[in-house]
PDB file of C-alpha atoms in Angstrom:
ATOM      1  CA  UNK N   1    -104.522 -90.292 -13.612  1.00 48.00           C
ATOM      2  CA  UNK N   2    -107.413 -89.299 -11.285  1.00 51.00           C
ATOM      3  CA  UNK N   3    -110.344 -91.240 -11.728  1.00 63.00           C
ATOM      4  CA  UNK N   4    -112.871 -89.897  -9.184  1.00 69.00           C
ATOM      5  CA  UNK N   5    -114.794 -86.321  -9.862  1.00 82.00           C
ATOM      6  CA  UNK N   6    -115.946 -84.939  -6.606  1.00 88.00           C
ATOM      7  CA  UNK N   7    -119.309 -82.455  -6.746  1.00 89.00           C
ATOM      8  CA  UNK N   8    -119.296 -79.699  -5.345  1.00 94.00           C
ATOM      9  CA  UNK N   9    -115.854 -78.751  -5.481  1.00 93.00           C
ATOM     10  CA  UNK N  10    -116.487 -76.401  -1.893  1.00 96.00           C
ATOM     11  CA  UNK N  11    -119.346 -76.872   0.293  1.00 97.00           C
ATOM     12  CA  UNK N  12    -120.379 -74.523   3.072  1.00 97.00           C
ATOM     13  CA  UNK N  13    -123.298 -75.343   5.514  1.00 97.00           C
ATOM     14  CA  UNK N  14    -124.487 -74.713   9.445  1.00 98.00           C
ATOM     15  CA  UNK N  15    -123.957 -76.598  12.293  1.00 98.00           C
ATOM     16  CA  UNK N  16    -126.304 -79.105  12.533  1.00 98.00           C
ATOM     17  CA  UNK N  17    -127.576 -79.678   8.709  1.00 98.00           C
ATOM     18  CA  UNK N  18    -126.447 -82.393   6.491  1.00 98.00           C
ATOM     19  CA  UNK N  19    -123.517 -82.229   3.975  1.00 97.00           C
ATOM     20  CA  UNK N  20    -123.552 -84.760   1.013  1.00 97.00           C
ATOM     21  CA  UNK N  21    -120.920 -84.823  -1.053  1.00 97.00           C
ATOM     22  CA  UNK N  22    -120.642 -86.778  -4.602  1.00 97.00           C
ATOM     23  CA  UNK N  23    -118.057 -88.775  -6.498  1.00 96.00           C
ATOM     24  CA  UNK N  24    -117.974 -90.318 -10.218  1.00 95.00           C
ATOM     25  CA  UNK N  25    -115.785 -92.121 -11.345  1.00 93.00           C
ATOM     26  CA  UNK N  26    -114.920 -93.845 -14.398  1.00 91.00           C
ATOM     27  CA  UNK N  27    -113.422 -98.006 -14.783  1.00 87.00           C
ATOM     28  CA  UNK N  28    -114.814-100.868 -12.475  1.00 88.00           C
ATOM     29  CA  UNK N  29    -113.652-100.714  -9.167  1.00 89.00           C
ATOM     30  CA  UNK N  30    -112.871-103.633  -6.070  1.00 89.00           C
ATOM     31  CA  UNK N  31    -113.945-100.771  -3.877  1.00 92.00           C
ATOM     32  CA  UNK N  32    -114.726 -97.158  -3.126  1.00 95.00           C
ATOM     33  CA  UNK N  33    -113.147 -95.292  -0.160  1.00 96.00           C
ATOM     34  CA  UNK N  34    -113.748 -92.059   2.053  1.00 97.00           C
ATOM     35  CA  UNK N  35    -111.320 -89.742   2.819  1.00 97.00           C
ATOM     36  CA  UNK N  36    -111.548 -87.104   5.331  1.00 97.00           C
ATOM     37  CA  UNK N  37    -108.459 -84.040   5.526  1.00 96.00           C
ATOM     38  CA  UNK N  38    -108.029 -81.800   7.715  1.00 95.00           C
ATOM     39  CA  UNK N  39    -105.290 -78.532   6.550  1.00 92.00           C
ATOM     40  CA  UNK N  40    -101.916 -79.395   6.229  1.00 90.00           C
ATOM     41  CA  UNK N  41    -102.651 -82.891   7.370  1.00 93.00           C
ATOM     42  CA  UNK N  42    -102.461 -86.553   6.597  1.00 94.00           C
ATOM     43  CA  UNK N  43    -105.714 -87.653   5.851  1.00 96.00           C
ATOM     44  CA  UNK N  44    -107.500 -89.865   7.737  1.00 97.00           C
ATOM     45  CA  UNK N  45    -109.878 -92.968   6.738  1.00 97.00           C
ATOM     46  CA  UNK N  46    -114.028 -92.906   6.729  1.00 98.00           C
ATOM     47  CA  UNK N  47    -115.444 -95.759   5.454  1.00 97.00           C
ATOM     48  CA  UNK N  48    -114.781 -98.344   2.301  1.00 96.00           C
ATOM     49  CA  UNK N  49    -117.405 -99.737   0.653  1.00 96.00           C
ATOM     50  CA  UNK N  50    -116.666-102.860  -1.451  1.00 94.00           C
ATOM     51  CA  UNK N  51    -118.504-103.182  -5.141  1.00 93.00           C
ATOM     52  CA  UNK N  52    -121.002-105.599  -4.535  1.00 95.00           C
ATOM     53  CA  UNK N  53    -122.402-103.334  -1.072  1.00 97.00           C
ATOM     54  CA  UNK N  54    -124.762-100.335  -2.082  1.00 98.00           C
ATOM     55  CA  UNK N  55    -124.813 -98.810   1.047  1.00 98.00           C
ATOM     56  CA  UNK N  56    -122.762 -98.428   4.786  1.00 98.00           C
ATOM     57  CA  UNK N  57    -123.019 -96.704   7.499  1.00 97.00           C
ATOM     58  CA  UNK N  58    -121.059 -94.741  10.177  1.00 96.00           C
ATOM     59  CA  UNK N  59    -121.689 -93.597  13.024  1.00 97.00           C
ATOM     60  CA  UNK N  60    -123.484 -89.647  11.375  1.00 98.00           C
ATOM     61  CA  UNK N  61    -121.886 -90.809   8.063  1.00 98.00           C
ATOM     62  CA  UNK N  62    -123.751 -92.808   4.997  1.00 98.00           C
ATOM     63  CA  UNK N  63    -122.101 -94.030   2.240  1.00 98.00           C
ATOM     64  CA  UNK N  64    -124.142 -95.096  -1.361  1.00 98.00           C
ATOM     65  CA  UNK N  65    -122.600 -96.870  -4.060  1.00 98.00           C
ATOM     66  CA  UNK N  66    -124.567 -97.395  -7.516  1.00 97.00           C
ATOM     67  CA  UNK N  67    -122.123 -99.872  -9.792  1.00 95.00           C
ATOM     68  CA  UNK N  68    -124.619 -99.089 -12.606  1.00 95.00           C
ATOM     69  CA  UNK N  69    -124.050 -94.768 -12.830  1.00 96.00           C
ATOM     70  CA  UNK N  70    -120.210 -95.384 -11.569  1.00 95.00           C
ATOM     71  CA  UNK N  71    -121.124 -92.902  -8.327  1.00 96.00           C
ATOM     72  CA  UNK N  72    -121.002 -92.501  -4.518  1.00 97.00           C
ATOM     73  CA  UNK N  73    -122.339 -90.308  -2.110  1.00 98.00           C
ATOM     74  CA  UNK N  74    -120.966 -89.550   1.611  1.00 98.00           C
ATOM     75  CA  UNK N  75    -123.755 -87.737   3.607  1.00 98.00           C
ATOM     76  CA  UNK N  76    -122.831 -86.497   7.056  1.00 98.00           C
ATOM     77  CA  UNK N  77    -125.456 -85.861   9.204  1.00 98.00           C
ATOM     78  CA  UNK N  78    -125.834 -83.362  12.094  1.00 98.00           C
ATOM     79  CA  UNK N  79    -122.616 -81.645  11.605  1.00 98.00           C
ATOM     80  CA  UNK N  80    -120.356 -80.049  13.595  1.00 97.00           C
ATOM     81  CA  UNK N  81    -117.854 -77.331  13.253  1.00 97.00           C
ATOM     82  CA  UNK N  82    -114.968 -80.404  13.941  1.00 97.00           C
ATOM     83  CA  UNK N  83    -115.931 -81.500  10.561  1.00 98.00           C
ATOM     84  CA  UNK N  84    -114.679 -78.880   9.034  1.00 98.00           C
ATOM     85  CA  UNK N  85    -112.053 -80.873   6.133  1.00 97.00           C
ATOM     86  CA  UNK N  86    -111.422 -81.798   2.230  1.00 96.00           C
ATOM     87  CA  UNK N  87    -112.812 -85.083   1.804  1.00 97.00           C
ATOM     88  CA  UNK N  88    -112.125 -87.282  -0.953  1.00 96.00           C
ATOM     89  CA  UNK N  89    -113.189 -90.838  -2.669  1.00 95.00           C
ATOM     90  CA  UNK N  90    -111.009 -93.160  -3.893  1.00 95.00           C
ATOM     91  CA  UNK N  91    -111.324 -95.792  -5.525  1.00 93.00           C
ATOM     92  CA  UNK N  92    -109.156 -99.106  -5.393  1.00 90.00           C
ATOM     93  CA  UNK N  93    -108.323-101.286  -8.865  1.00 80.00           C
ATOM     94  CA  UNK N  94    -106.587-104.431  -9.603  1.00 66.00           C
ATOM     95  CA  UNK N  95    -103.024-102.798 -10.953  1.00 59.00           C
ATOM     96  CA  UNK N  96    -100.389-105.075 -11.972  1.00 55.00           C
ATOM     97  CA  UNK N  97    -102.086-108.427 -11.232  1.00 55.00           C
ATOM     98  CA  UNK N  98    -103.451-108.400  -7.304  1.00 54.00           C
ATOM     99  CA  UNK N  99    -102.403-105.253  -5.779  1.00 65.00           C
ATOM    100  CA  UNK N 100    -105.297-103.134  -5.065  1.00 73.00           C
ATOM    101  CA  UNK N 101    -104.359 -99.124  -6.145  1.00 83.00           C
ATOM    102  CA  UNK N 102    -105.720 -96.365  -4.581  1.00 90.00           C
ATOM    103  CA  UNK N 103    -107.164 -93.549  -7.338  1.00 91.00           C
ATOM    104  CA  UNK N 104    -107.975 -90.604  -5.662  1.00 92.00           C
ATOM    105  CA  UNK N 105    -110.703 -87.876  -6.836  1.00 91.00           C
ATOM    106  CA  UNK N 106    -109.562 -84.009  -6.617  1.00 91.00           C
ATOM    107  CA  UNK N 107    -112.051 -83.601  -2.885  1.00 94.00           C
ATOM    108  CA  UNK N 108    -114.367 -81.542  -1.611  1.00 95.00           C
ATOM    109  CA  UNK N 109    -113.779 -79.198   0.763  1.00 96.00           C
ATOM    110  CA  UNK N 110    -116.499 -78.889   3.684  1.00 97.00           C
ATOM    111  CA  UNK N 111    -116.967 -75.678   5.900  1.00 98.00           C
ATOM    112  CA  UNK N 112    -118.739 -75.897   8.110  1.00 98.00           C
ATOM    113  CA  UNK N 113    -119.831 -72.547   9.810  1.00 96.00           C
ATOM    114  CA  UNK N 114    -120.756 -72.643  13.966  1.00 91.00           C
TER     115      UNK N 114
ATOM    116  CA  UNK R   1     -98.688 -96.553  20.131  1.00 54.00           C
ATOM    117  CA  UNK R   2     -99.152 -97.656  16.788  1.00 63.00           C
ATOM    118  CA  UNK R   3     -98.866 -95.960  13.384  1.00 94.00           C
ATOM    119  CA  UNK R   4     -96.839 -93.782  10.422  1.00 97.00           C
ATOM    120  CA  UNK R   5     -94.515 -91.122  11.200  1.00 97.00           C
ATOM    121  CA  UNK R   6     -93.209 -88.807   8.632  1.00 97.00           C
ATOM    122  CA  UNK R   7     -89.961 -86.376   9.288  1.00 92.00           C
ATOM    123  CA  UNK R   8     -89.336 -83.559   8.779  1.00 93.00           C
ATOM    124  CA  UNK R   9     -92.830 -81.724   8.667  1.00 94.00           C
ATOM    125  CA  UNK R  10     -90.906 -79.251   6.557  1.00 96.00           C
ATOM    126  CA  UNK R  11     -88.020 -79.741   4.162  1.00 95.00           C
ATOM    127  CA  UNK R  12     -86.866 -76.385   1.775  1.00 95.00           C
ATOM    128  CA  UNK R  13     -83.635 -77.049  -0.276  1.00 92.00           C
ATOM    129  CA  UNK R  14     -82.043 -75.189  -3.081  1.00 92.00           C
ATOM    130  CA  UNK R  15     -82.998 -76.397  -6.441  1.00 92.00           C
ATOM    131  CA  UNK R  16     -80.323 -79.166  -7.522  1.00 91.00           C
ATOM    132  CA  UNK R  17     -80.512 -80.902  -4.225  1.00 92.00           C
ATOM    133  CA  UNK R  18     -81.643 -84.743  -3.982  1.00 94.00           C
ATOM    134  CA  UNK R  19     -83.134 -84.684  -0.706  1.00 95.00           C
ATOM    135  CA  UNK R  20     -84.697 -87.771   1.155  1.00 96.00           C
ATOM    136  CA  UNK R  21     -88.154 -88.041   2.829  1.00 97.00           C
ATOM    137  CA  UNK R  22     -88.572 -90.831   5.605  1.00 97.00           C
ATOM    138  CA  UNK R  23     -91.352 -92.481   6.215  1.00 98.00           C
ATOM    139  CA  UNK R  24     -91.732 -95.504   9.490  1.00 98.00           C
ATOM    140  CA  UNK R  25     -94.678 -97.569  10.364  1.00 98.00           C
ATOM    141  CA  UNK R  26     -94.952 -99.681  13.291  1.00 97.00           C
ATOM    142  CA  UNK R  27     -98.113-101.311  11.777  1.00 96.00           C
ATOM    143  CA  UNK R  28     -96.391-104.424  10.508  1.00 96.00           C
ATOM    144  CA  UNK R  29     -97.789-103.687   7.192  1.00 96.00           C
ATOM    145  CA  UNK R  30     -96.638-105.466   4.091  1.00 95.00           C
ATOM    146  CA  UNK R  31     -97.751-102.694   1.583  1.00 95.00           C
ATOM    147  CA  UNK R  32     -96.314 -98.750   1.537  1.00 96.00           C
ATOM    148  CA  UNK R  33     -97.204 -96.058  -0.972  1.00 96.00           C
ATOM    149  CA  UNK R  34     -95.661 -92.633  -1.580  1.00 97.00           C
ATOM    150  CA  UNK R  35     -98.329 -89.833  -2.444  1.00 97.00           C
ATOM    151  CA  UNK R  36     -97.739 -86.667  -3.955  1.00 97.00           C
ATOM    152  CA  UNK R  37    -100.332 -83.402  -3.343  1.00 96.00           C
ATOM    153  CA  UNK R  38    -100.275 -79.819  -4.984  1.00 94.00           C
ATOM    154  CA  UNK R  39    -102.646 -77.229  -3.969  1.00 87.00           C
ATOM    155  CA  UNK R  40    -106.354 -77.866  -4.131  1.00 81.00           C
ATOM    156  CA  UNK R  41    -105.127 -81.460  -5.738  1.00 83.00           C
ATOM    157  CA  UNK R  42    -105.978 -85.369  -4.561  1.00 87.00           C
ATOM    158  CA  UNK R  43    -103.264 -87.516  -4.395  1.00 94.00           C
ATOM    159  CA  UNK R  44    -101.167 -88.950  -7.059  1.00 95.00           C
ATOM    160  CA  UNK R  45     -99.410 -91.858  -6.653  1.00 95.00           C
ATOM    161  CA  UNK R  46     -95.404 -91.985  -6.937  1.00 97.00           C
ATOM    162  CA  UNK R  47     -94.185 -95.316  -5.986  1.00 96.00           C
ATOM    163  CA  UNK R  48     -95.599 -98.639  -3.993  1.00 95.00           C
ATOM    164  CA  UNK R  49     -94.175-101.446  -2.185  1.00 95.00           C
ATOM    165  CA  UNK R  50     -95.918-104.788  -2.102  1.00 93.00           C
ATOM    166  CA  UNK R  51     -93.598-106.122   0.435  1.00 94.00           C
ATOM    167  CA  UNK R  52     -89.838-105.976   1.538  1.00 95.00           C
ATOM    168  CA  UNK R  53     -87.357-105.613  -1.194  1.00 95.00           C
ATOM    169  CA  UNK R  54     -89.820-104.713  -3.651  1.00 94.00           C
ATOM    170  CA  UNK R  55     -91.197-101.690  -5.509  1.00 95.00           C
ATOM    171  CA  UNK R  56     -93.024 -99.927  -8.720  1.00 94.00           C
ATOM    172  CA  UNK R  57     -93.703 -97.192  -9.985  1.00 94.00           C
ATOM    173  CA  UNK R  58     -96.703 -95.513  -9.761  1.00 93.00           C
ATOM    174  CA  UNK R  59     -98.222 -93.209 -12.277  1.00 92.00           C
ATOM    175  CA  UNK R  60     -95.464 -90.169 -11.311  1.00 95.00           C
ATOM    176  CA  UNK R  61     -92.589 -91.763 -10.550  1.00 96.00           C
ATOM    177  CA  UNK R  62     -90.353 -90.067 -12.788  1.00 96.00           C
ATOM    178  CA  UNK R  63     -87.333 -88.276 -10.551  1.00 97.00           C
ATOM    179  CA  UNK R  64     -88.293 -89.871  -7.672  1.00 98.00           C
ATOM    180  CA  UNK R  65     -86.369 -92.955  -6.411  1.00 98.00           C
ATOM    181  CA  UNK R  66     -87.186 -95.320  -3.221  1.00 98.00           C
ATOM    182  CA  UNK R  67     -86.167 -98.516  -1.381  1.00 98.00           C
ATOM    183  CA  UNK R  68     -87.600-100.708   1.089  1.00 98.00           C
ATOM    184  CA  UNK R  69     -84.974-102.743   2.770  1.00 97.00           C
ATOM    185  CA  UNK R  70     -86.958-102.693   5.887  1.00 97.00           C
ATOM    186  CA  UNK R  71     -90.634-103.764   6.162  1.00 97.00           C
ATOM    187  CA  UNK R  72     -91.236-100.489   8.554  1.00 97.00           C
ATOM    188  CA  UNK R  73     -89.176 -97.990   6.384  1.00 98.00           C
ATOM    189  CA  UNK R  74     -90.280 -96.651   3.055  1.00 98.00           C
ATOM    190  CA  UNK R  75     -87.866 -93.599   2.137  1.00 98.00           C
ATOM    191  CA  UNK R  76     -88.250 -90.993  -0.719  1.00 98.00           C
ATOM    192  CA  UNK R  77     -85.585 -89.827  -2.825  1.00 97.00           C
ATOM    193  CA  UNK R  78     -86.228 -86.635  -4.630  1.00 97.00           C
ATOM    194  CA  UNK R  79     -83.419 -86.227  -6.895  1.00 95.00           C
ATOM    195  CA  UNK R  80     -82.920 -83.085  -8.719  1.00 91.00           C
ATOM    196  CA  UNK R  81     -84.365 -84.459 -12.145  1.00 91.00           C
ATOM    197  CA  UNK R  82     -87.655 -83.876 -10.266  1.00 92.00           C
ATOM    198  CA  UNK R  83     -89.053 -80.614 -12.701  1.00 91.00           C
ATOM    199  CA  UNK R  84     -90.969 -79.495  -9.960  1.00 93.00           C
ATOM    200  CA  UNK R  85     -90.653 -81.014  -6.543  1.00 95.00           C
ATOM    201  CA  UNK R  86     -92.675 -78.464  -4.503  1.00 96.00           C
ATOM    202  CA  UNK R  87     -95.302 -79.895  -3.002  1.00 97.00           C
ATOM    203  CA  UNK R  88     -97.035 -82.005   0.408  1.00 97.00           C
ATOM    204  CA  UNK R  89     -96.032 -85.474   0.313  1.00 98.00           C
ATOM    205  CA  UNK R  90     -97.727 -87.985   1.824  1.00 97.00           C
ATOM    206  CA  UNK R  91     -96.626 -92.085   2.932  1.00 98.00           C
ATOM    207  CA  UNK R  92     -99.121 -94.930   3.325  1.00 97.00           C
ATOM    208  CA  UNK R  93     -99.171 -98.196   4.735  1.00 96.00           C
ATOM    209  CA  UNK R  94    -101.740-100.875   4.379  1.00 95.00           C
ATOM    210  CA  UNK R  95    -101.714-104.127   5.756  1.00 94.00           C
ATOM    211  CA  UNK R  96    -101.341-106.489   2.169  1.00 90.00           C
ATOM    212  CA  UNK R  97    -101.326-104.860  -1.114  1.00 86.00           C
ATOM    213  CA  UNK R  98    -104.467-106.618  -1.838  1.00 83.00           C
ATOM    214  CA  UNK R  99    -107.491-107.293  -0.312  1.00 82.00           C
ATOM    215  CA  UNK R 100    -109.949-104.736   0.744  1.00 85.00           C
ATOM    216  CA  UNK R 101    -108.236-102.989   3.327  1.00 90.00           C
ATOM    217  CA  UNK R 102    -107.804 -99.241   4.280  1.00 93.00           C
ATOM    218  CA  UNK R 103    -104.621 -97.313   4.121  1.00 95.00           C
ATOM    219  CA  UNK R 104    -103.287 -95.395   6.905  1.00 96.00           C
ATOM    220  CA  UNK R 105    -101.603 -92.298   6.299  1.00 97.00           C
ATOM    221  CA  UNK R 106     -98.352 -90.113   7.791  1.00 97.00           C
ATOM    222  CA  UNK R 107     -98.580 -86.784   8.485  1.00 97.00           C
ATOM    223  CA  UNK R 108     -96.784 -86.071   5.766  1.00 97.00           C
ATOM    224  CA  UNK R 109     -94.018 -83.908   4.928  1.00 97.00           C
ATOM    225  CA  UNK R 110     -93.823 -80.172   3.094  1.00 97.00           C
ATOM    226  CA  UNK R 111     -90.931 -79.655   0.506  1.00 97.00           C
ATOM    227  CA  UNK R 112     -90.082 -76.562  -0.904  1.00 96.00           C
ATOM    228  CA  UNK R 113     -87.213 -76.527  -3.398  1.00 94.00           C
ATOM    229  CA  UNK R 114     -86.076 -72.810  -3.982  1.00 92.00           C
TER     230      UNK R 114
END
């Protein structure tokens, strides 16, 4: 079962504006976590954002949670070419007592154009 | 030099086949998941380990099979009930199953069955 929605499915911007990519999702969560991969590649951790935080920050990246409309946003700011990827959100449950699952959204990929 | 390694990159075997995907960590993490992708996809979850000598299925864990005799090794049996095994499969590690803790992800490995 996938329980995050990312928006927009593909994203395409210039070097050097923001990107700000969405997730829903749908059952109360421990946590929310960023994603970033690159083609053909494992996929590499941004930032995780527990459910009682509403927002985090990154280095360029910026992370929103609201509990209340089930959503997150990941803005990137300034970006480069490098950031070129599919990121995704996922979101970790209690499953089976205290293990924490992973549910993972369907991504967005970003292109980023030089 | 700490981390996950996946082998082979690429695996193709004739339909039929059970063929095994490894998976190492150096991490010393307790936890290990198995991820399956398809094309344009997030990640589903096949099977997790909590900790050495245990496992459960995940939400696609029909023909698939694992075991975790070692806390670094994780491997992935795809046996040839598997309808269709194609696909970009991914191993985690994270350090305990719960708690709010990133996973760290392999490289993964590409199987085409034929």
């Amino acid at each position: 079962s996938q329980q995050g929605e990312e928006d927009p499915q593909a994203l395409s911007i210039q070097e050097g504006e923001n990107a700000t990519m969405n997730c829903s999702y749908k059952t109360s969560i421990n946590n929310l976590q960023w994603y970033r991969q690159n083609s053909g590649r494992g996929l590499v951790h941004l930032i995780l954002i527990r459910s009682n935080e509403r927002e985090k920050h990154s280095g360029r990246l910026r992370v929103t949670l609201d509990t209340s409309k089930k959503s997150s946003s990941l803005l990137i700011t300034a970006s480069r070419a490098a950031d070129t990827a599919s990121y995704f959100c996922a979101t970790a449950n209690h499953y089976g007592g205290a293990t924490n699952k992973l549910i993972f959204g369907t991504g967005t990929l970003l292109a980023v154009q030089p | 030099d700490g981390g996950i390694t996946q082998s082979p990159k690429y695996l193709f075997r004739k339909e039929g086949q059970n063929v095994t995907l490894s998976c190492e960590q150096n991490l010393n993490h307790d936890a290990m998941y198995w991820y399956r992708q398809d094309p344009g996809q997030g990640l589903r979850l096949i099977y997790y380990s909590q900790i050495v000598n245990d496992f459960q299925k995940g939400d696609i864990a029909e023909g698939y099979s694992v075991s975790r005799e070692k806390k670094e090794s994780f491997p992935l049996t795809v046996t040839s009930a598997q309808k269709n095994p194609t696909a970009f499969y991914l191993c985690a590690s994270k350090l305990t199953a719960a708690g709010d803790y990133e996973q760290y992800f392999g490289p993964g490995t590409r199987l085409t069955v034929t």
